mmCIF file of C-alpha atoms in Angstrom:
data_model
loop_
_atom_site.group_PDB
_atom_site.id
_atom_site.type_symbol
_atom_site.label_atom_id
_atom_site.label_comp_id
_atom_site.label_asym_id
_atom_site.label_seq_id
_atom_site.Cartn_x
_atom_site.Cartn_y
_atom_site.Cartn_z
ATOM 1 C CA UNK K 1 59.020 -85.398 40.542
ATOM 2 C CA UNK K 2 56.716 -85.254 37.515
ATOM 3 C CA UNK K 3 56.307 -88.089 35.004
ATOM 4 C CA UNK K 4 58.505 -86.478 32.310
ATOM 5 C CA UNK K 5 61.372 -86.107 34.747
ATOM 6 C CA UNK K 6 60.936 -89.673 35.983
ATOM 7 C CA UNK K 7 60.906 -91.113 32.452
ATOM 8 C CA UNK K 8 63.961 -89.093 31.468
ATOM 9 C CA UNK K 9 65.809 -90.340 34.561
ATOM 10 C CA UNK K 10 64.858 -93.936 33.714
ATOM 11 C CA UNK K 11 66.167 -93.494 30.151
ATOM 12 C CA UNK K 12 69.460 -91.992 31.356
ATOM 13 C CA UNK K 13 70.008 -94.636 34.047
ATOM 14 C CA UNK K 14 69.154 -97.439 31.580
ATOM 15 C CA UNK K 15 71.663 -96.050 29.102
ATOM 16 C CA UNK K 16 74.391 -95.786 31.747
ATOM 17 C CA UNK K 17 73.736 -99.317 33.022
ATOM 18 C CA UNK K 18 73.770 -100.661 29.461
ATOM 19 C CA UNK K 19 77.037 -98.852 28.741
ATOM 20 C CA UNK K 20 78.656 -100.019 32.006
ATOM 21 C CA UNK K 21 77.570 -103.611 31.382
ATOM 22 C CA UNK K 22 79.434 -103.696 28.086
ATOM 23 C CA UNK K 23 82.469 -101.697 29.242
ATOM 24 C CA UNK K 24 84.570 -104.847 29.637
ATOM 25 C CA UNK K 25 83.960 -105.794 26.014
ATOM 26 C CA UNK K 26 84.345 -103.597 22.961
ATOM 27 C CA UNK K 27 81.010 -101.708 23.053
ATOM 28 C CA UNK K 28 79.000 -101.362 19.864
ATOM 29 C CA UNK K 29 76.941 -98.302 20.768
ATOM 30 C CA UNK K 30 75.085 -96.045 18.343
ATOM 31 C CA UNK K 31 73.552 -92.635 19.030
ATOM 32 C CA UNK K 32 70.629 -91.375 16.937
ATOM 33 C CA UNK K 33 69.454 -87.777 16.752
ATOM 34 C CA UNK K 34 66.641 -86.563 14.558
ATOM 35 C CA UNK K 35 63.145 -85.218 14.119
ATOM 36 C CA UNK K 36 59.779 -86.959 14.038
ATOM 37 C CA UNK K 37 56.374 -86.512 12.457
ATOM 38 C CA UNK K 38 53.304 -87.852 14.257
ATOM 39 C CA UNK K 39 49.877 -88.697 12.844
ATOM 40 C CA UNK K 40 47.330 -88.544 15.637
ATOM 41 C CA UNK K 41 44.263 -88.167 13.427
ATOM 42 C CA UNK K 42 42.168 -91.255 14.281
ATOM 43 C CA UNK K 43 40.202 -91.391 11.016
ATOM 44 C CA UNK K 44 43.071 -90.871 8.578
ATOM 45 C CA UNK K 45 44.077 -93.376 5.961
ATOM 46 C CA UNK K 46 47.821 -93.202 6.254
ATOM 47 C CA UNK K 47 49.874 -91.842 4.677
ATOM 48 C CA UNK K 48 47.329 -89.710 2.842
ATOM 49 C CA UNK K 49 46.258 -87.312 5.631
ATOM 50 C CA UNK K 50 49.281 -85.022 5.225
ATOM 51 C CA UNK K 51 47.363 -81.994 6.529
ATOM 52 C CA UNK K 52 46.777 -83.802 9.849
ATOM 53 C CA UNK K 53 50.456 -84.432 10.682
ATOM 54 C CA UNK K 54 51.993 -82.841 13.778
ATOM 55 C CA UNK K 55 55.575 -81.625 13.812
ATOM 56 C CA UNK K 56 56.091 -78.870 16.375
ATOM 57 C CA UNK K 57 59.096 -79.455 18.702
ATOM 58 C CA UNK K 58 59.612 -82.797 16.915
ATOM 59 C CA UNK K 59 62.807 -84.123 18.477
ATOM 60 C CA UNK K 60 63.972 -87.722 18.737
ATOM 61 C CA UNK K 61 67.002 -89.092 20.613
ATOM 62 C CA UNK K 62 68.043 -92.736 20.791
ATOM 63 C CA UNK K 63 70.841 -94.947 22.110
ATOM 64 C CA UNK K 64 71.273 -98.403 20.628
ATOM 65 C CA UNK K 65 73.530 -101.304 21.635
ATOM 66 C CA UNK K 66 74.365 -103.886 18.958
ATOM 67 C CA UNK K 67 74.312 -107.374 20.537
ATOM 68 C CA UNK K 68 75.530 -109.197 17.410
ATOM 69 C CA UNK K 69 75.181 -108.868 13.648
ATOM 70 C CA UNK K 70 71.399 -109.384 13.682
ATOM 71 C CA UNK K 71 70.137 -108.040 17.016
ATOM 72 C CA UNK K 72 70.270 -104.783 18.957
ATOM 73 C CA UNK K 73 68.418 -103.154 21.853
ATOM 74 C CA UNK K 74 67.798 -99.476 22.409
ATOM 75 C CA UNK K 75 66.104 -96.664 24.301
ATOM 76 C CA UNK K 76 64.383 -93.769 22.504
ATOM 77 C CA UNK K 77 62.964 -90.457 23.698
ATOM 78 C CA UNK K 78 60.593 -88.392 21.518
ATOM 79 C CA UNK K 79 58.903 -85.025 21.923
ATOM 80 C CA UNK K 80 56.275 -83.288 19.826
ATOM 81 C CA UNK K 81 53.331 -80.915 20.138
ATOM 82 C CA UNK K 82 50.013 -82.464 19.135
ATOM 83 C CA UNK K 83 46.979 -80.545 17.968
ATOM 84 C CA UNK K 84 43.721 -82.068 19.170
ATOM 85 C CA UNK K 85 40.145 -80.760 18.934
ATOM 86 C CA UNK K 86 40.276 -79.587 22.559
ATOM 87 C CA UNK K 87 43.804 -78.189 22.831
ATOM 88 C CA UNK K 88 47.440 -78.277 21.787
ATOM 89 C CA UNK K 89 49.861 -79.870 24.239
ATOM 90 C CA UNK K 90 53.286 -81.476 24.362
ATOM 91 C CA UNK K 91 53.741 -85.201 23.930
ATOM 92 C CA UNK K 92 56.745 -86.874 25.570
ATOM 93 C CA UNK K 93 57.449 -90.570 24.918
ATOM 94 C CA UNK K 94 60.097 -93.008 26.169
ATOM 95 C CA UNK K 95 60.376 -96.421 24.524
ATOM 96 C CA UNK K 96 62.665 -99.429 24.673
ATOM 97 C CA UNK K 97 62.995 -101.460 21.513
ATOM 98 C CA UNK K 98 64.421 -104.713 20.194
ATOM 99 C CA UNK K 99 65.702 -104.579 16.607
ATOM 100 C CA UNK K 100 66.241 -107.421 14.138
ATOM 101 C CA UNK K 101 68.376 -106.625 11.085
ATOM 102 C CA UNK K 102 66.954 -108.205 7.920
ATOM 103 C CA UNK K 103 70.014 -106.962 6.048
ATOM 104 C CA UNK K 104 72.665 -107.445 8.767
ATOM 105 C CA UNK K 105 75.699 -105.282 9.299
ATOM 106 C CA UNK K 106 78.070 -107.900 7.884
ATOM 107 C CA UNK K 107 76.221 -107.844 4.546
ATOM 108 C CA UNK K 108 75.527 -104.131 4.790
ATOM 109 C CA UNK K 109 77.071 -102.684 1.616
ATOM 110 C CA UNK K 110 76.261 -99.211 3.042
ATOM 111 C CA UNK K 111 72.668 -99.955 3.970
ATOM 112 C CA UNK K 112 70.798 -101.851 6.640
ATOM 113 C CA UNK K 113 67.142 -102.770 6.856
ATOM 114 C CA UNK K 114 65.584 -103.705 10.177
ATOM 115 C CA UNK K 115 62.291 -104.385 11.922
ATOM 116 C CA UNK K 116 61.655 -103.682 15.572
ATOM 117 C CA UNK K 117 59.204 -104.052 18.414
ATOM 118 C CA UNK K 118 58.975 -101.192 20.900
ATOM 119 C CA UNK K 119 57.252 -100.708 24.247
ATOM 120 C CA UNK K 120 57.079 -97.660 26.462
ATOM 121 C CA UNK K 121 54.995 -94.818 27.771
ATOM 122 C CA UNK K 122 53.907 -91.398 26.607
ATOM 123 C CA UNK K 123 52.541 -88.408 28.468
ATOM 124 C CA UNK K 124 50.261 -85.814 26.910
ATOM 125 C CA UNK K 125 49.008 -82.818 28.887
ATOM 126 C CA UNK K 126 48.153 -84.412 32.261
ATOM 127 C CA UNK K 127 47.450 -87.899 30.910
ATOM 128 C CA UNK K 128 49.548 -90.897 29.966
ATOM 129 C CA UNK K 129 49.385 -94.236 28.168
ATOM 130 C CA UNK K 130 51.398 -97.411 27.811
ATOM 131 C CA UNK K 131 52.295 -98.068 24.173
ATOM 132 C CA UNK K 132 53.614 -101.009 22.160
ATOM 133 C CA UNK K 133 54.132 -101.327 18.477
ATOM 134 C CA UNK K 134 56.072 -102.640 15.526
ATOM 135 C CA UNK K 135 58.277 -100.618 13.236
ATOM 136 C CA UNK K 136 60.508 -100.671 10.183
ATOM 137 C CA UNK K 137 63.723 -98.746 9.566
ATOM 138 C CA UNK K 138 66.480 -98.264 7.036
ATOM 139 C CA UNK K 139 69.933 -96.737 7.508
ATOM 140 C CA UNK K 140 72.289 -95.617 4.759
ATOM 141 C CA UNK K 141 75.915 -95.430 5.960
ATOM 142 C CA UNK K 142 77.517 -92.456 4.214
ATOM 143 C CA UNK K 143 80.706 -92.856 6.268
ATOM 144 C CA UNK K 144 81.993 -95.782 8.387
ATOM 145 C CA UNK K 145 80.626 -94.175 11.555
ATOM 146 C CA UNK K 146 77.724 -92.000 10.308
ATOM 147 C CA UNK K 147 74.405 -92.895 8.674
ATOM 148 C CA UNK K 148 71.146 -91.305 7.597
ATOM 149 C CA UNK K 149 68.174 -93.130 9.135
ATOM 150 C CA UNK K 150 64.436 -93.261 8.442
ATOM 151 C CA UNK K 151 62.105 -95.330 10.593
ATOM 152 C CA UNK K 152 58.371 -95.649 11.057
ATOM 153 C CA UNK K 153 56.405 -97.084 13.928
ATOM 154 C CA UNK K 154 52.789 -97.748 14.848
ATOM 155 C CA UNK K 155 52.366 -96.901 18.533
ATOM 156 C CA UNK K 156 49.322 -98.728 19.884
ATOM 157 C CA UNK K 157 47.972 -97.426 23.200
ATOM 158 C CA UNK K 158 47.436 -100.411 25.500
ATOM 159 C CA UNK K 159 46.483 -98.696 28.740
ATOM 160 C CA UNK K 160 45.241 -95.283 27.718
ATOM 161 C CA UNK K 161 44.332 -92.446 30.080
ATOM 162 C CA UNK K 162 44.375 -89.902 27.245
ATOM 163 C CA UNK K 163 41.122 -89.858 25.251
ATOM 164 C CA UNK K 164 42.486 -87.171 22.904
ATOM 165 C CA UNK K 165 45.576 -89.042 21.728
ATOM 166 C CA UNK K 166 45.313 -92.828 21.842
ATOM 167 C CA UNK K 167 47.309 -94.773 19.257
ATOM 168 C CA UNK K 168 49.422 -92.897 16.716
ATOM 169 C CA UNK K 169 51.860 -93.336 13.844
ATOM 170 C CA UNK K 170 55.351 -91.842 14.039
ATOM 171 C CA UNK K 171 58.087 -91.366 11.444
ATOM 172 C CA UNK K 172 61.653 -90.499 12.544
ATOM 173 C CA UNK K 173 64.293 -89.014 10.249
ATOM 174 C CA UNK K 174 67.799 -88.431 11.544
ATOM 175 C CA UNK K 175 71.487 -89.192 11.775
ATOM 176 C CA UNK K 176 73.168 -92.146 13.524
ATOM 177 C CA UNK K 177 76.710 -92.111 14.903
ATOM 178 C CA UNK K 178 78.530 -95.369 15.612
ATOM 179 C CA UNK K 179 81.316 -95.008 18.197
ATOM 180 C CA UNK K 180 83.333 -98.136 17.372
ATOM 181 C CA UNK K 181 84.321 -100.167 14.340
ATOM 182 C CA UNK K 182 82.832 -103.563 13.685
ATOM 183 C CA UNK K 183 79.131 -104.332 13.565
#
């Protein structure tokens, strides 16, 4: 089994375990689907290196469980194709994150602002790296169960086996569906 398959299995099993653990209580699960843009150019002064951004096969999928009005946990999967001086190859990342809502759901008034800390792993070509990083996101709830979301994260490579990629910035834009009322 290759690393992409293993990481995808871990994400699916984690999601199922999380869902089963909250099945006795009213679950507050959200699903996010969107696209991402990645800046892998090591000498850029973000966000000004627009010509260096990568967005080929830029998909992002996330599942989030709301613990209470201020905290949630989630699992995210991202894909993209990065252009490096040596070659172009696919990047696949799986991350778990903890979110803190600065503007909580109870005070939402159609918008929420949150910060998060994520940790995970990415694979690029035949290399991989462990990544951690902070992020910031905002959601605008157009309907009671659907929102537009924009989030940005700085993925810092901690244990890096990929000299071509290293740390990178990522911006996700997408839609969030909430399956239950409340939170």
